[in-house]
Tab-separated table of C-alpha atoms and ligand atoms in Angstrom:
chain	number	residue	atom	x	y	z
J	1	UNK	CA	155.487	89.603	75.810
J	2	UNK	CA	156.641	89.340	72.056
J	3	UNK	CA	153.833	89.984	69.528
J	4	UNK	CA	152.501	86.860	67.895
J	5	UNK	CA	153.002	86.370	64.148
J	6	UNK	CA	151.917	83.772	61.551
J	7	UNK	CA	154.733	82.733	59.094
J	8	UNK	CA	153.639	80.858	55.999
J	9	UNK	CA	156.856	80.660	53.973
J	10	UNK	CA	160.083	78.917	55.214
J	11	UNK	CA	162.952	81.313	55.711
J	12	UNK	CA	166.725	80.839	55.654
J	13	UNK	CA	167.987	79.945	59.176
J	14	UNK	CA	169.450	83.394	59.978
J	15	UNK	CA	166.325	85.307	58.973
J	16	UNK	CA	164.099	82.860	60.855
J	17	UNK	CA	166.410	83.418	64.037
J	18	UNK	CA	165.955	87.242	63.544
J	19	UNK	CA	162.089	86.850	63.304
J	20	UNK	CA	162.062	84.696	66.417
J	21	UNK	CA	164.160	87.414	68.284
J	22	UNK	CA	161.337	89.795	67.731
J	23	UNK	CA	158.179	87.745	67.697
J	24	UNK	CA	156.508	84.552	68.885
J	25	UNK	CA	156.307	82.790	65.511
J	26	UNK	CA	153.761	79.969	64.487
J	27	UNK	CA	154.820	78.538	61.132
J	28	UNK	CA	152.066	77.126	59.000
J	29	UNK	CA	152.026	75.869	55.371
J	30	UNK	CA	149.665	78.369	53.885
J	31	UNK	CA	146.751	80.635	54.591
J	32	UNK	CA	143.894	78.399	53.262
J	33	UNK	CA	140.672	78.092	55.191
J	34	UNK	CA	141.645	74.594	56.320
J	35	UNK	CA	144.918	75.789	57.731
J	36	UNK	CA	143.222	78.739	59.426
J	37	UNK	CA	140.699	76.363	61.011
J	38	UNK	CA	143.415	74.108	62.164
J	39	UNK	CA	145.374	76.935	63.859
J	40	UNK	CA	142.434	79.036	64.755
J	41	UNK	CA	143.805	80.316	68.149
J	42	UNK	CA	147.125	81.364	66.663
J	43	UNK	CA	145.487	83.127	63.747
J	44	UNK	CA	143.132	84.899	66.098
J	45	UNK	CA	145.918	86.246	68.305
J	46	UNK	CA	148.590	87.165	65.508
J	47	UNK	CA	149.503	90.731	65.052
J	48	UNK	CA	151.635	89.972	61.930
J	49	UNK	CA	151.415	87.743	58.870
J	50	UNK	CA	154.513	86.982	56.678
J	51	UNK	CA	154.621	84.901	53.642
J	52	UNK	CA	153.733	84.850	49.898
J	53	UNK	CA	150.868	83.522	47.752
J	54	UNK	CA	147.444	82.684	48.873
J	55	UNK	CA	144.551	84.991	49.104
J	56	UNK	CA	144.442	87.504	51.965
J	57	UNK	CA	140.821	88.645	51.824
J	58	UNK	CA	137.881	89.473	54.065
J	59	UNK	CA	137.393	85.947	55.171
J	60	UNK	CA	140.974	85.521	56.320
J	61	UNK	CA	141.026	88.948	57.945
J	62	UNK	CA	137.767	88.129	59.879
J	63	UNK	CA	139.762	85.205	61.481
J	64	UNK	CA	142.578	87.551	62.475
J	65	UNK	CA	141.129	90.367	64.574
J	66	UNK	CA	144.382	91.336	66.202
J	67	UNK	CA	146.257	91.675	62.769
J	68	UNK	CA	148.249	94.854	62.432
J	69	UNK	CA	150.596	94.264	59.560
J	70	UNK	CA	151.001	91.808	56.577
J	71	UNK	CA	154.444	91.457	54.975
J	72	UNK	CA	154.507	89.784	51.598
J	73	UNK	CA	157.741	88.268	50.021
J	74	UNK	CA	156.899	89.704	46.663
J	75	UNK	CA	156.497	93.212	45.051
J	76	UNK	CA	153.113	92.194	43.448
J	77	UNK	CA	150.128	92.237	45.947
J	78	UNK	CA	147.152	91.502	43.719
J	79	UNK	CA	146.355	88.600	46.088
J	80	UNK	CA	145.642	90.970	48.873
J	81	UNK	CA	142.364	92.799	49.407
J	82	UNK	CA	143.839	96.253	50.031
J	83	UNK	CA	140.389	97.878	50.676
J	84	UNK	CA	139.633	95.299	53.291
J	85	UNK	CA	143.052	95.925	54.893
J	86	UNK	CA	142.530	99.573	54.968
J	87	UNK	CA	139.158	99.221	56.534
J	88	UNK	CA	140.819	97.236	59.327
J	89	UNK	CA	143.790	99.468	59.590
J	90	UNK	CA	146.213	96.682	58.705
J	91	UNK	CA	149.495	97.742	57.045
J	92	UNK	CA	150.702	95.953	53.960
J	93	UNK	CA	154.364	95.753	53.338
J	94	UNK	CA	156.003	94.418	50.185
J	95	UNK	CA	159.556	93.987	48.605
J	96	UNK	CA	160.040	96.378	45.610
J	97	UNK	CA	163.488	97.335	44.416
J	98	UNK	CA	165.430	94.340	45.759
J	99	UNK	CA	164.155	92.146	42.794
J	100	UNK	CA	164.078	94.774	39.989
J	101	UNK	CA	167.280	93.941	38.235
J	102	UNK	CA	166.802	90.199	38.489
J	103	UNK	CA	163.356	90.402	36.959
J	104	UNK	CA	164.621	92.608	34.072
J	105	UNK	CA	167.286	89.969	33.436
J	106	UNK	CA	164.554	87.278	33.195
J	107	UNK	CA	162.643	89.398	30.719
J	108	UNK	CA	165.780	89.895	28.556
J	109	UNK	CA	166.375	86.076	28.645
J	110	UNK	CA	162.844	85.614	27.389
J	111	UNK	CA	163.265	88.192	24.591
J	112	UNK	CA	166.542	86.344	23.524
J	113	UNK	CA	165.378	82.772	23.935
J	114	UNK	CA	162.122	83.356	21.943
J	115	UNK	CA	163.852	85.306	19.139
J	116	UNK	CA	166.690	82.893	18.738
J	117	UNK	CA	164.564	79.764	19.687
J	118	UNK	CA	167.068	78.655	22.276
J	119	UNK	CA	164.936	76.040	24.180
J	120	UNK	CA	163.644	74.499	20.869
J	121	UNK	CA	167.072	74.306	19.275
J	122	UNK	CA	168.628	72.934	22.403
J	123	UNK	CA	166.092	70.022	22.370
J	124	UNK	CA	166.708	69.656	18.629
J	125	UNK	CA	170.449	69.215	19.090
J	126	UNK	CA	170.108	66.877	22.048
J	127	UNK	CA	167.640	64.855	20.020
J	128	UNK	CA	170.431	64.214	17.415
J	129	UNK	CA	168.801	66.291	14.716
J	130	UNK	CA	171.955	68.295	13.974
J	131	UNK	CA	173.109	66.336	10.963
J	132	UNK	CA	174.401	69.132	8.765
J	133	UNK	CA	174.793	72.854	8.976
J	134	UNK	CA	171.535	74.738	9.924
J	135	UNK	CA	169.409	76.291	7.331
J	136	UNK	CA	166.373	78.704	7.319
J	137	UNK	CA	164.355	76.150	9.245
J	138	UNK	CA	166.470	76.792	12.236
J	139	UNK	CA	166.974	80.453	11.879
J	140	UNK	CA	165.693	82.984	14.424
J	141	UNK	CA	165.126	86.806	14.230
J	142	UNK	CA	167.430	89.566	15.342
J	143	UNK	CA	166.977	91.321	18.701
J	144	UNK	CA	169.529	94.082	18.424
J	145	UNK	CA	168.375	97.416	17.002
J	146	UNK	CA	164.655	96.319	16.802
J	147	UNK	CA	161.856	98.047	18.683
J	148	UNK	CA	160.909	97.018	22.184
J	149	UNK	CA	157.515	98.180	23.650
J	150	UNK	CA	157.231	98.177	27.428
J	151	UNK	CA	153.771	97.982	29.077
J	152	UNK	CA	154.393	99.340	32.520
J	153	UNK	CA	157.437	101.577	32.806
J	154	UNK	CA	157.851	101.184	36.521
J	155	UNK	CA	160.883	99.895	38.325
J	156	UNK	CA	161.158	96.743	36.272
J	157	UNK	CA	160.231	98.324	33.033
J	158	UNK	CA	163.037	100.972	33.531
J	159	UNK	CA	165.575	98.246	34.149
J	160	UNK	CA	164.460	96.410	31.053
J	161	UNK	CA	164.749	99.655	28.949
J	162	UNK	CA	168.272	100.062	30.253
J	163	UNK	CA	169.305	96.568	29.102
J	164	UNK	CA	167.594	96.890	25.808
J	165	UNK	CA	168.903	100.282	24.984
J	166	UNK	CA	172.462	100.020	26.089
J	167	UNK	CA	173.036	96.337	25.589
J	168	UNK	CA	171.147	95.820	22.364
J	169	UNK	CA	170.813	99.300	20.710
J	170	UNK	CA	166.940	98.832	20.703
J	171	UNK	CA	164.389	101.601	20.173
J	172	UNK	CA	162.193	101.804	23.276
J	173	UNK	CA	158.468	102.593	23.322
J	174	UNK	CA	156.365	102.559	26.548
J	175	UNK	CA	152.852	102.775	27.818
J	176	UNK	CA	152.163	103.867	31.437
J	177	UNK	CA	149.711	105.960	33.145
J	178	UNK	CA	152.091	108.908	33.529
J	179	UNK	CA	155.141	110.218	31.661
J	180	UNK	CA	158.542	108.743	32.662
J	181	UNK	CA	161.197	111.409	32.118
J	182	UNK	CA	164.087	109.230	33.266
J	183	UNK	CA	163.223	106.574	30.642
J	184	UNK	CA	162.962	109.293	27.917
J	185	UNK	CA	166.173	111.097	28.830
J	186	UNK	CA	168.388	108.086	29.588
J	187	UNK	CA	167.078	105.536	27.095
J	188	UNK	CA	165.347	107.665	24.409
J	189	UNK	CA	162.074	105.938	25.308
J	190	UNK	CA	158.913	107.343	23.589
J	191	UNK	CA	155.646	107.290	25.417
J	192	UNK	CA	152.705	106.133	23.261
J	193	UNK	CA	149.152	104.892	23.440
J	194	UNK	CA	148.574	101.170	23.608
J	195	UNK	CA	147.474	100.902	20.028
J	196	UNK	CA	150.611	102.568	18.763
J	197	UNK	CA	152.810	100.493	20.967
J	198	UNK	CA	151.205	97.294	19.770
J	199	UNK	CA	151.524	98.224	16.097
J	200	UNK	CA	155.011	99.457	16.028
J	201	UNK	CA	156.905	97.047	18.466
J	202	UNK	CA	158.879	93.946	17.471
J	203	UNK	CA	158.792	92.820	21.143
J	204	UNK	CA	155.977	93.702	23.474
J	205	UNK	CA	157.128	93.260	27.119
J	206	UNK	CA	154.551	93.356	29.958
J	207	UNK	CA	155.760	94.452	33.398
J	208	UNK	CA	152.260	95.528	34.681
J	209	UNK	CA	150.718	94.744	38.016
J	210	UNK	CA	147.396	92.852	37.904
J	211	UNK	CA	144.466	95.183	38.750
J	212	UNK	CA	140.904	95.649	37.534
J	213	UNK	CA	142.293	97.935	34.758
J	214	UNK	CA	144.979	95.588	33.551
J	215	UNK	CA	143.107	92.358	33.694
J	216	UNK	CA	142.950	91.113	30.060
J	217	UNK	CA	144.399	94.305	28.795
J	218	UNK	CA	145.811	92.124	26.039
J	219	UNK	CA	143.120	90.146	24.262
J	220	UNK	CA	142.203	88.997	20.744
J	221	UNK	CA	141.735	92.593	19.441
J	222	UNK	CA	145.074	93.840	20.811
J	223	UNK	CA	146.945	90.790	19.532
J	224	UNK	CA	145.675	91.488	16.066
J	225	UNK	CA	147.223	94.979	16.198
J	226	UNK	CA	150.695	93.351	16.578
J	227	UNK	CA	152.977	92.627	13.693
J	228	UNK	CA	152.876	88.957	12.691
J	229	UNK	CA	156.656	88.913	13.253
J	230	UNK	CA	156.310	90.211	16.770
J	231	UNK	CA	157.020	88.492	20.040
J	232	UNK	CA	155.023	88.956	23.378
J	233	UNK	CA	156.727	88.601	26.663
J	234	UNK	CA	154.797	88.544	29.886
J	235	UNK	CA	156.472	88.704	33.230
J	236	UNK	CA	153.803	90.884	34.929
J	237	UNK	CA	150.865	88.693	35.822
J	238	UNK	CA	149.172	85.975	33.760
J	239	UNK	CA	145.617	87.478	33.686
J	240	UNK	CA	146.924	90.678	32.033
J	241	UNK	CA	146.860	88.562	28.964
J	242	UNK	CA	143.838	86.504	27.685
J	243	UNK	CA	145.619	83.262	27.383
J	244	UNK	CA	142.988	81.617	25.242
J	245	UNK	CA	143.256	84.474	22.690
J	246	UNK	CA	147.103	84.281	22.926
J	247	UNK	CA	147.097	80.626	22.191
J	248	UNK	CA	144.767	81.099	19.112
J	249	UNK	CA	147.113	83.944	17.934
J	250	UNK	CA	150.231	81.840	18.235
J	251	UNK	CA	148.565	79.005	16.402
J	252	UNK	CA	147.122	80.973	13.452
J	253	UNK	CA	150.252	83.215	12.810
J	254	UNK	CA	148.743	86.489	14.132
J	255	UNK	CA	151.892	86.472	16.400
J	256	UNK	CA	155.377	85.016	15.908
J	257	UNK	CA	156.174	83.766	19.457
J	258	UNK	CA	155.638	84.340	23.146
J	259	UNK	CA	157.824	84.113	26.282
J	260	UNK	CA	155.835	83.669	29.401
J	261	UNK	CA	156.985	83.653	33.018
J	262	UNK	CA	153.349	83.961	34.244
J	263	UNK	CA	150.080	82.278	33.449
J	264	UNK	CA	146.428	82.772	34.114
J	265	UNK	CA	146.420	79.681	36.323
J	266	UNK	CA	149.645	78.841	38.296
J	267	UNK	CA	151.056	76.376	38.158
J	268	UNK	CA	149.924	76.204	34.542
J	269	UNK	CA	148.113	72.871	34.015
J	270	UNK	CA	150.429	70.327	32.275
J	271	UNK	CA	147.809	69.667	29.590
J	272	UNK	CA	147.409	73.439	28.731
J	273	UNK	CA	147.322	73.878	24.895
J	274	UNK	CA	149.715	76.793	25.126
J	275	UNK	CA	152.456	74.420	26.371
J	276	UNK	CA	152.203	72.301	23.205
J	277	UNK	CA	153.219	75.200	20.925
J	278	UNK	CA	156.793	75.245	19.721
J	279	UNK	CA	156.827	79.053	19.508
J	280	UNK	CA	156.237	79.377	23.319
J	281	UNK	CA	158.995	79.548	25.870
J	282	UNK	CA	157.390	78.843	29.236
J	283	UNK	CA	158.971	79.522	32.594
J	284	UNK	CA	157.510	78.647	36.085
J	285	UNK	CA	157.211	82.164	37.530
J	286	UNK	CA	160.967	82.595	38.087
J	287	UNK	CA	161.363	86.245	37.465
J	288	UNK	CA	162.949	86.919	40.809
J	289	UNK	CA	164.138	83.371	41.445
J	290	UNK	CA	167.912	83.654	42.045
J	291	UNK	CA	169.537	82.669	45.371
J	292	UNK	CA	170.767	86.237	45.916
J	293	UNK	CA	167.457	87.972	45.166
J	294	UNK	CA	165.189	85.541	46.945
J	295	UNK	CA	167.315	85.960	49.998
J	296	UNK	CA	167.227	89.690	49.767
J	297	UNK	CA	163.409	89.593	49.361
J	298	UNK	CA	163.049	87.461	52.458
J	299	UNK	CA	165.436	89.747	54.458
J	300	UNK	CA	163.409	92.752	53.403
J	301	UNK	CA	160.114	91.114	54.278
J	302	UNK	CA	161.403	90.327	57.804
J	303	UNK	CA	162.685	93.826	58.265
J	304	UNK	CA	159.395	95.249	56.887
J	305	UNK	CA	157.424	93.318	59.402
J	306	UNK	CA	159.590	94.435	62.308
J	307	UNK	CA	159.370	98.043	61.210
J	308	UNK	CA	155.601	97.868	60.804
J	309	UNK	CA	154.898	96.272	64.190
J	310	UNK	CA	157.317	98.803	65.826
J	311	UNK	CA	155.540	101.708	64.179
J	312	UNK	CA	158.697	102.625	62.185
J	313	UNK	CA	157.490	102.399	58.663
J	314	UNK	CA	159.513	104.512	56.246
J	315	UNK	CA	159.478	102.498	52.976
J	316	UNK	CA	158.060	99.331	51.251
J	317	UNK	CA	154.514	100.110	52.388
J	318	UNK	CA	151.534	99.810	50.047
J	319	UNK	CA	149.048	101.701	52.330
J	320	UNK	CA	151.206	104.074	54.578
J	321	UNK	CA	148.117	106.529	54.730
J	322	UNK	CA	146.468	104.287	57.298
J	323	UNK	CA	149.052	105.088	59.867
J	324	UNK	CA	147.737	108.635	60.428
D	401	NDP	N1	157.448	87.335	37.015
D	401	NDP	C1	157.800	87.694	38.266
D	401	NDP	O1	158.490	86.808	38.960
D	401	NDP	C2	157.559	88.984	38.884
D	401	NDP	C3	156.555	89.811	38.468
D	401	NDP	N2	156.329	90.991	38.905
D	401	NDP	C4	155.274	91.880	38.360
D	401	NDP	O2	155.711	93.047	37.932
D	401	NDP	C5	154.838	94.107	38.312
D	401	NDP	C6	155.583	95.442	38.167
D	401	NDP	O3	156.609	95.493	39.225
D	401	NDP	P1	157.383	97.017	39.400
D	401	NDP	O4	157.904	97.438	38.145
D	401	NDP	O5	158.245	96.798	40.573
D	401	NDP	O6	156.110	97.872	39.723
D	401	NDP	P2	155.977	99.418	39.550
D	401	NDP	O7	154.757	99.914	40.400
D	401	NDP	O8	157.301	100.109	39.746
D	401	NDP	O9	155.556	99.544	37.988
D	401	NDP	C7	154.341	99.330	37.522
D	401	NDP	C8	154.107	100.015	36.225
D	401	NDP	O10	152.784	99.662	35.696
D	401	NDP	C9	152.130	100.809	35.268
D	401	NDP	N3	150.648	100.679	35.329
D	401	NDP	C10	149.846	100.267	36.357
D	401	NDP	N4	148.632	100.174	35.966
D	401	NDP	C11	148.509	100.611	34.676
D	401	NDP	C12	147.530	100.778	33.658
D	401	NDP	N5	146.203	100.453	34.034
D	401	NDP	N6	147.823	101.237	32.493
D	401	NDP	C13	149.181	101.412	32.089
D	401	NDP	N7	150.215	101.278	32.973
D	401	NDP	C14	149.888	100.851	34.206
D	401	NDP	C15	152.617	101.885	36.231
D	401	NDP	O11	152.223	103.124	35.595
D	401	NDP	P3	152.705	104.604	36.171
D	401	NDP	O12	154.246	104.462	36.206
D	401	NDP	O13	152.256	105.480	35.225
D	401	NDP	O14	152.051	104.501	37.574
D	401	NDP	C16	154.080	101.593	36.374
D	401	NDP	O15	154.761	102.171	35.337
D	401	NDP	C17	154.422	93.675	39.724
D	401	NDP	O16	153.274	94.251	40.229
D	401	NDP	C18	154.261	92.173	39.473
D	401	NDP	O17	152.992	91.902	39.213
D	401	NDP	C19	157.209	91.584	39.747
D	401	NDP	C20	158.336	90.853	40.298
D	401	NDP	C21	158.586	89.497	39.791
D	402	LIG	O1	155.841	87.753	41.201
D	402	LIG	C1	156.538	88.103	42.074
D	402	LIG	C2	156.564	89.326	42.729
D	402	LIG	O2	157.440	89.658	43.490
D	402	LIG	O3	155.486	89.978	42.638
């Protein structure tokens, strides 16, 4: 008999067929308590769980006693209680690498569109306000040869540094927990403490995971350290930045602008004050959202679940130590 799995994200037809070849699949809309209650039997017998978003915590795990592996269609896994998974010997698989270059492209798009005010001036032209040659009121600031500080020099940070260094001749600063020799030798990146990075950077780019240590790592005190001409880009996770403090800093001129792909609450409420600010470029968490990359992520998530439930895990596993 094929192992039972719960799928809570729709997949392209060919990938769904591959999943069906290996498993007996129950597709549900999410992993909320209501959905679990509605499909209690299927959740109780499932050995695998594949999807993205939603909290996978002790409460959900208690309803899934047969679970052996989770496969998330994302690299970030802050919505999973990894300690609870470890206690129950459940593998957690994710999709690093396949999305790295695409997310770095998105971050560079935010750097350029905030500095050169692309969305704001697009609206201005379409509103018929282009009546004569532009003047200082429409000018932006240069990106090339400025200093770009990266918080989190992991896979995505490295790909961003490559673009900024080779494409735009930028100086690279970074802050991480350990030294990154590849970034230093290939892109001349300089490791520094958070305070130095915030003080010296023209662009501060966040590609950090959300953890207890990174929650609100950037608050009012940190924003005050930044240059008034500086721009903050966040494509890590919303709660890494205190959004209320950021809103205040953008309003009172502590900070020049912000480019945000992620928010403290997602979807960001339509009446959030931060969305009313002209110096904010807001995206709906689209870091990896291209046809090619989202397909690649879904493909890897399916392969990851097959490997995990067949005891053949050799990559993309958050907690491989529990196999021993
Ligand atoms: N907006 C979007 O659509 C997307 C967002 N993301 C987000 O980006 C994050 C990063 O992805 P990826 O680059 O693949 O992950 P990596 O694990 O490769 O990189 C994470 C980096 O963060 C650093 N880091 C972690 N904790 C701290 C800390 N407390 N202080 C300083 N540095 C820290 C790590 O430091 P060290 O190297 O020293 O260990 C590492 O350099 C994901 O976790 C996810 O949240 C990812 C994909 C898409
Ligand atoms: O935010 C997206 C991810 O893959 O993590």
